[in-house]
PDB file of C-alpha atoms in Angstrom:
ATOM      1  CA  MET A   1       0.000   0.000   0.000  1.00 73.00           C
ATOM      2  CA  SER A   2       1.461   3.349  -0.986  1.00 83.00           C
ATOM      3  CA  LYS A   3       2.225   6.195   1.382  1.00 85.00           C
ATOM      4  CA  VAL A   4       0.087   8.489  -0.768  1.00 86.00           C
ATOM      5  CA  ILE A   5      -3.032   6.336  -0.281  1.00 85.00           C
ATOM      6  CA  LEU A   6      -2.393   6.074   3.464  1.00 85.00           C
ATOM      7  CA  SER A   7      -1.902   9.834   3.685  1.00 87.00           C
ATOM      8  CA  GLN A   8      -5.185  10.485   1.837  1.00 86.00           C
ATOM      9  CA  ILE A   9      -7.040   8.143   4.212  1.00 84.00           C
ATOM     10  CA  GLU A  10      -5.488   9.783   7.292  1.00 85.00           C
ATOM     11  CA  LYS A  11      -6.484  13.264   6.053  1.00 85.00           C
ATOM     12  CA  GLY A  12     -10.027  12.129   5.311  1.00 85.00           C
ATOM     13  CA  ASN A  13      -9.585  12.800   1.585  1.00 87.00           C
ATOM     14  CA  SER A  14     -10.285   9.195   0.635  1.00 85.00           C
ATOM     15  CA  ASN A  15     -13.007   6.705   1.502  1.00 81.00           C
ATOM     16  CA  PRO A  16     -11.174   3.346   1.671  1.00 79.00           C
ATOM     17  CA  THR A  17     -12.802   0.075   0.701  1.00 74.00           C
ATOM     18  CA  VAL A  18     -13.227  -2.749   3.192  1.00 63.00           C
ATOM     19  CA  ASN A  19     -10.391  -4.621   1.482  1.00 68.00           C
ATOM     20  CA  THR A  20      -8.117  -1.597   1.901  1.00 78.00           C
ATOM     21  CA  MET A  21      -9.006  -1.474   5.600  1.00 77.00           C
ATOM     22  CA  TRP A  22      -8.145  -5.189   5.934  1.00 66.00           C
ATOM     23  CA  LYS A  23      -4.780  -4.531   4.275  1.00 77.00           C
ATOM     24  CA  ILE A  24      -4.084  -1.719   6.733  1.00 80.00           C
ATOM     25  CA  ALA A  25      -5.068  -3.968   9.643  1.00 70.00           C
ATOM     26  CA  ASN A  26      -2.758  -6.716   8.382  1.00 68.00           C
ATOM     27  CA  GLY A  27       0.069  -4.196   8.108  1.00 76.00           C
ATOM     28  CA  LEU A  28      -0.576  -3.052  11.680  1.00 75.00           C
ATOM     29  CA  GLN A  29      -0.901  -6.700  12.794  1.00 63.00           C
ATOM     30  CA  VAL A  30      -4.277  -6.116  14.462  1.00 58.00           C
ATOM     31  CA  PRO A  31      -7.678  -7.774  13.891  1.00 55.00           C
ATOM     32  CA  GLY A  32      -9.508  -6.090  11.037  1.00 59.00           C
ATOM     33  CA  THR A  33     -12.593  -5.505  13.147  1.00 55.00           C
ATOM     34  CA  GLN A  34     -10.503  -3.456  15.578  1.00 57.00           C
ATOM     35  CA  LEU A  35     -10.332  -0.667  12.984  1.00 66.00           C
ATOM     36  CA  PHE A  36     -14.127  -0.392  13.049  1.00 63.00           C
ATOM     37  CA  GLU A  37     -14.516  -0.212  16.834  1.00 64.00           C
ATOM     38  CA  ALA A  38     -15.429   3.065  18.433  1.00 69.00           C
ATOM     39  CA  VAL A  39     -12.486   4.565  20.250  1.00 71.00           C
ATOM     40  CA  GLU A  40     -13.102   4.508  23.966  1.00 74.00           C
ATOM     41  CA  PRO A  41     -11.916   7.354  26.153  1.00 78.00           C
ATOM     42  CA  GLU A  42      -8.908   6.823  28.410  1.00 80.00           C
ATOM     43  CA  GLU A  43     -11.196   7.256  31.417  1.00 89.00           C
ATOM     44  CA  LYS A  44     -14.878   6.543  31.743  1.00 88.00           C
ATOM     45  CA  ILE A  45     -17.244   6.564  34.691  1.00 93.00           C
ATOM     46  CA  ILE A  46     -20.138   4.132  34.554  1.00 92.00           C
ATOM     47  CA  ARG A  47     -23.062   4.987  36.823  1.00 94.00           C
ATOM     48  CA  PHE A  48     -25.175   2.157  38.235  1.00 94.00           C
ATOM     49  CA  GLY A  49     -28.350   3.707  36.810  1.00 92.00           C
ATOM     50  CA  ASP A  50     -26.898   3.550  33.301  1.00 92.00           C
ATOM     51  CA  VAL A  51     -25.917  -0.123  33.423  1.00 91.00           C
ATOM     52  CA  GLN A  52     -27.798  -2.677  31.298  1.00 84.00           C
ATOM     53  CA  SER A  53     -29.380  -5.444  33.349  1.00 87.00           C
ATOM     54  CA  ARG A  54     -31.140  -8.735  32.847  1.00 87.00           C
ATOM     55  CA  MET A  55     -33.015 -10.916  35.314  1.00 86.00           C
ATOM     56  CA  LYS A  56     -34.912 -14.138  35.842  1.00 84.00           C
ATOM     57  CA  LYS A  57     -38.667 -13.901  35.448  1.00 83.00           C
ATOM     58  CA  ASP A  58     -39.161 -14.011  39.221  1.00 88.00           C
ATOM     59  CA  ALA A  59     -36.435 -11.330  39.698  1.00 89.00           C
ATOM     60  CA  SER A  60     -34.493 -13.591  42.092  1.00 95.00           C
ATOM     61  CA  TYR A  61     -31.401 -13.152  39.871  1.00 95.00           C
ATOM     62  CA  LYS A  62     -30.145  -9.900  38.360  1.00 94.00           C
ATOM     63  CA  SER A  63     -27.036  -9.353  36.286  1.00 93.00           C
ATOM     64  CA  TYR A  64     -25.678  -5.883  35.508  1.00 95.00           C
ATOM     65  CA  THR A  65     -23.284  -5.610  32.567  1.00 92.00           C
ATOM     66  CA  TYR A  66     -20.625  -2.974  33.165  1.00 93.00           C
ATOM     67  CA  TYR A  67     -18.288  -3.912  30.306  1.00 90.00           C
ATOM     68  CA  HIS A  68     -18.886  -5.962  27.156  1.00 86.00           C
ATOM     69  CA  ALA A  69     -16.067  -7.838  25.456  1.00 84.00           C
ATOM     70  CA  THR A  70     -14.543  -6.087  22.461  1.00 81.00           C
ATOM     71  CA  ASN A  71     -11.512  -6.790  20.271  1.00 75.00           C
ATOM     72  CA  SER A  72      -9.376  -4.706  22.609  1.00 78.00           C
ATOM     73  CA  ARG A  73     -11.083  -5.917  25.817  1.00 86.00           C
ATOM     74  CA  PRO A  74     -11.405  -9.733  25.888  1.00 88.00           C
ATOM     75  CA  PHE A  75     -13.748  -9.936  28.877  1.00 91.00           C
ATOM     76  CA  ASP A  76     -17.269  -9.249  30.121  1.00 91.00           C
ATOM     77  CA  TRP A  77     -17.625  -7.681  33.592  1.00 95.00           C
ATOM     78  CA  PHE A  78     -20.839  -8.195  35.590  1.00 94.00           C
ATOM     79  CA  LEU A  79     -22.288  -7.354  38.971  1.00 97.00           C
ATOM     80  CA  VAL A  80     -24.572 -10.251  39.944  1.00 96.00           C
ATOM     81  CA  GLU A  81     -27.285 -10.246  42.620  1.00 97.00           C
ATOM     82  CA  VAL A  82     -29.111 -13.348  43.854  1.00 97.00           C
ATOM     83  CA  GLU A  83     -31.954 -12.976  46.347  1.00 97.00           C
ATOM     84  CA  ALA A  84     -31.857 -14.793  49.708  1.00 97.00           C
ATOM     85  CA  ARG A  85     -32.188 -18.589  49.416  1.00 97.00           C
ATOM     86  CA  SER A  86     -32.409 -18.379  45.608  1.00 97.00           C
ATOM     87  CA  TRP A  87     -30.292 -19.729  42.778  1.00 95.00           C
ATOM     88  CA  TYR A  88     -29.398 -19.186  39.136  1.00 94.00           C
ATOM     89  CA  GLU A  89     -28.095 -21.724  36.624  1.00 92.00           C
ATOM     90  CA  SER A  90     -25.766 -20.734  33.775  1.00 90.00           C
ATOM     91  CA  ILE A  91     -25.313 -23.095  30.842  1.00 84.00           C
ATOM     92  CA  GLY A  92     -21.743 -21.830  30.470  1.00 86.00           C
ATOM     93  CA  HIS A  93     -19.854 -19.489  28.193  1.00 86.00           C
ATOM     94  CA  ASN A  94     -17.660 -19.760  25.103  1.00 82.00           C
ATOM     95  CA  ASP A  95     -15.139 -22.568  24.755  1.00 85.00           C
ATOM     96  CA  GLY A  96     -11.798 -21.429  26.165  1.00 87.00           C
ATOM     97  CA  SER A  97     -13.343 -18.826  28.484  1.00 91.00           C
ATOM     98  CA  ILE A  98     -12.431 -18.505  32.153  1.00 95.00           C
ATOM     99  CA  GLU A  99     -14.875 -17.117  34.715  1.00 96.00           C
ATOM    100  CA  TYR A 100     -13.577 -15.259  37.754  1.00 98.00           C
ATOM    101  CA  ILE A 101     -15.882 -14.778  40.755  1.00 98.00           C
ATOM    102  CA  TYR A 102     -15.454 -12.399  43.706  1.00 98.00           C
ATOM    103  CA  VAL A 103     -18.071 -12.398  46.499  1.00 98.00           C
ATOM    104  CA  ILE A 104     -19.043  -8.996  47.890  1.00 98.00           C
ATOM    105  CA  SER A 105     -21.834 -10.007  50.296  1.00 98.00           C
ATOM    106  CA  GLY A 106     -23.846 -13.092  51.210  1.00 98.00           C
ATOM    107  CA  ILE A 107     -22.742 -16.729  51.097  1.00 98.00           C
ATOM    108  CA  LEU A 108     -22.326 -18.284  47.673  1.00 98.00           C
ATOM    109  CA  GLU A 109     -22.409 -21.958  46.946  1.00 98.00           C
ATOM    110  CA  ILE A 110     -21.194 -22.338  43.391  1.00 97.00           C
ATOM    111  CA  VAL A 111     -21.746 -25.656  41.706  1.00 97.00           C
ATOM    112  CA  VAL A 112     -19.401 -26.208  38.760  1.00 96.00           C
ATOM    113  CA  GLY A 113     -20.175 -29.490  37.050  1.00 90.00           C
ATOM    114  CA  GLU A 114     -20.458 -31.908  39.993  1.00 91.00           C
ATOM    115  CA  GLU A 115     -18.236 -29.910  42.372  1.00 95.00           C
ATOM    116  CA  ARG A 116     -19.627 -27.625  45.093  1.00 97.00           C
ATOM    117  CA  HIS A 117     -17.692 -24.724  46.578  1.00 98.00           C
ATOM    118  CA  LYS A 118     -18.744 -22.364  49.370  1.00 98.00           C
ATOM    119  CA  LEU A 119     -17.518 -18.772  49.173  1.00 98.00           C
ATOM    120  CA  HIS A 120     -17.877 -15.991  51.742  1.00 98.00           C
ATOM    121  CA  PRO A 121     -17.417 -12.220  51.295  1.00 98.00           C
ATOM    122  CA  GLY A 122     -13.879 -11.521  50.125  1.00 98.00           C
ATOM    123  CA  ASP A 123     -13.448 -15.031  48.681  1.00 98.00           C
ATOM    124  CA  SER A 124     -12.720 -15.576  45.021  1.00 98.00           C
ATOM    125  CA  MET A 125     -12.338 -18.446  42.562  1.00 98.00           C
ATOM    126  CA  TYR A 126     -12.048 -19.127  38.862  1.00 98.00           C
ATOM    127  CA  PHE A 127     -13.068 -22.020  36.624  1.00 97.00           C
ATOM    128  CA  GLU A 128     -13.453 -22.981  32.975  1.00 95.00           C
ATOM    129  CA  GLY A 129     -16.338 -20.810  31.843  1.00 91.00           C
ATOM    130  CA  VAL A 130     -17.614 -23.334  29.308  1.00 90.00           C
ATOM    131  CA  ARG A 131     -18.740 -25.609  32.161  1.00 93.00           C
ATOM    132  CA  SER A 132     -22.319 -25.243  33.361  1.00 91.00           C
ATOM    133  CA  HIS A 133     -22.515 -23.688  36.806  1.00 95.00           C
ATOM    134  CA  VAL A 134     -25.078 -22.687  39.400  1.00 96.00           C
ATOM    135  CA  TYR A 135     -24.948 -19.719  41.787  1.00 97.00           C
ATOM    136  CA  VAL A 136     -26.782 -20.595  45.035  1.00 98.00           C
ATOM    137  CA  ASN A 137     -27.342 -17.989  47.741  1.00 98.00           C
ATOM    138  CA  LEU A 138     -27.126 -19.866  51.063  1.00 97.00           C
ATOM    139  CA  SER A 139     -27.717 -16.762  53.178  1.00 97.00           C
ATOM    140  CA  GLU A 140     -30.729 -14.766  54.318  1.00 97.00           C
ATOM    141  CA  GLU A 141     -29.337 -11.609  52.704  1.00 97.00           C
ATOM    142  CA  LEU A 142     -28.817 -10.487  49.128  1.00 97.00           C
ATOM    143  CA  LEU A 143     -25.827 -12.192  47.509  1.00 98.00           C
ATOM    144  CA  LYS A 144     -23.665  -9.793  45.512  1.00 98.00           C
ATOM    145  CA  LEU A 145     -20.713 -10.894  43.449  1.00 98.00           C
ATOM    146  CA  ILE A 146     -18.549  -9.726  40.618  1.00 98.00           C
ATOM    147  CA  SER A 147     -18.174 -12.063  37.654  1.00 96.00           C
ATOM    148  CA  VAL A 148     -15.547 -11.481  34.988  1.00 96.00           C
ATOM    149  CA  VAL A 149     -15.661 -13.812  32.002  1.00 93.00           C
ATOM    150  CA  TYR A 150     -12.330 -13.731  30.189  1.00 94.00           C
ATOM    151  CA  TYR A 151     -12.269 -14.979  26.601  1.00 90.00           C
ATOM    152  CA  THR A 152      -9.026 -16.625  25.528  1.00 84.00           C
ATOM    153  CA  TYR A 153     -10.231 -17.285  21.945  1.00 63.00           C
ATOM    154  CA  LYS A 154      -8.271 -20.524  21.686  1.00 45.00           C
TER     155      LYS A 154
END
């Protein structure tokens, strides 16, 4: 690719084709889709009221998505809430993913496959995210935890 063409693109004097963009990405040794991502600011505050959430029909489980995975950020970051004496089952995530859990409040029993683990506030664990898992709140208070699902893209 010539310097002239690159200069015209940089100055906004040229509208490159998708193939040209792929060539530029290859030259930069980055995924082609990365060139089409919106540039995120160096700092960003996310307010709880602005966070996307999803929940079970009975509202016993709520998940708040703070960060979605992108080409430059290979993880999803969630705040999870499970009501007292309730549970939520996840079928698992992408192959090669790793899920990291950190308990903020409540008592979590996490069932990964056939294994059961009890976590208290301040406890953390990780496991292969592709495995099905169940979050069980063993306490009489709201269970709050942070879940980060890291995608290795094996």
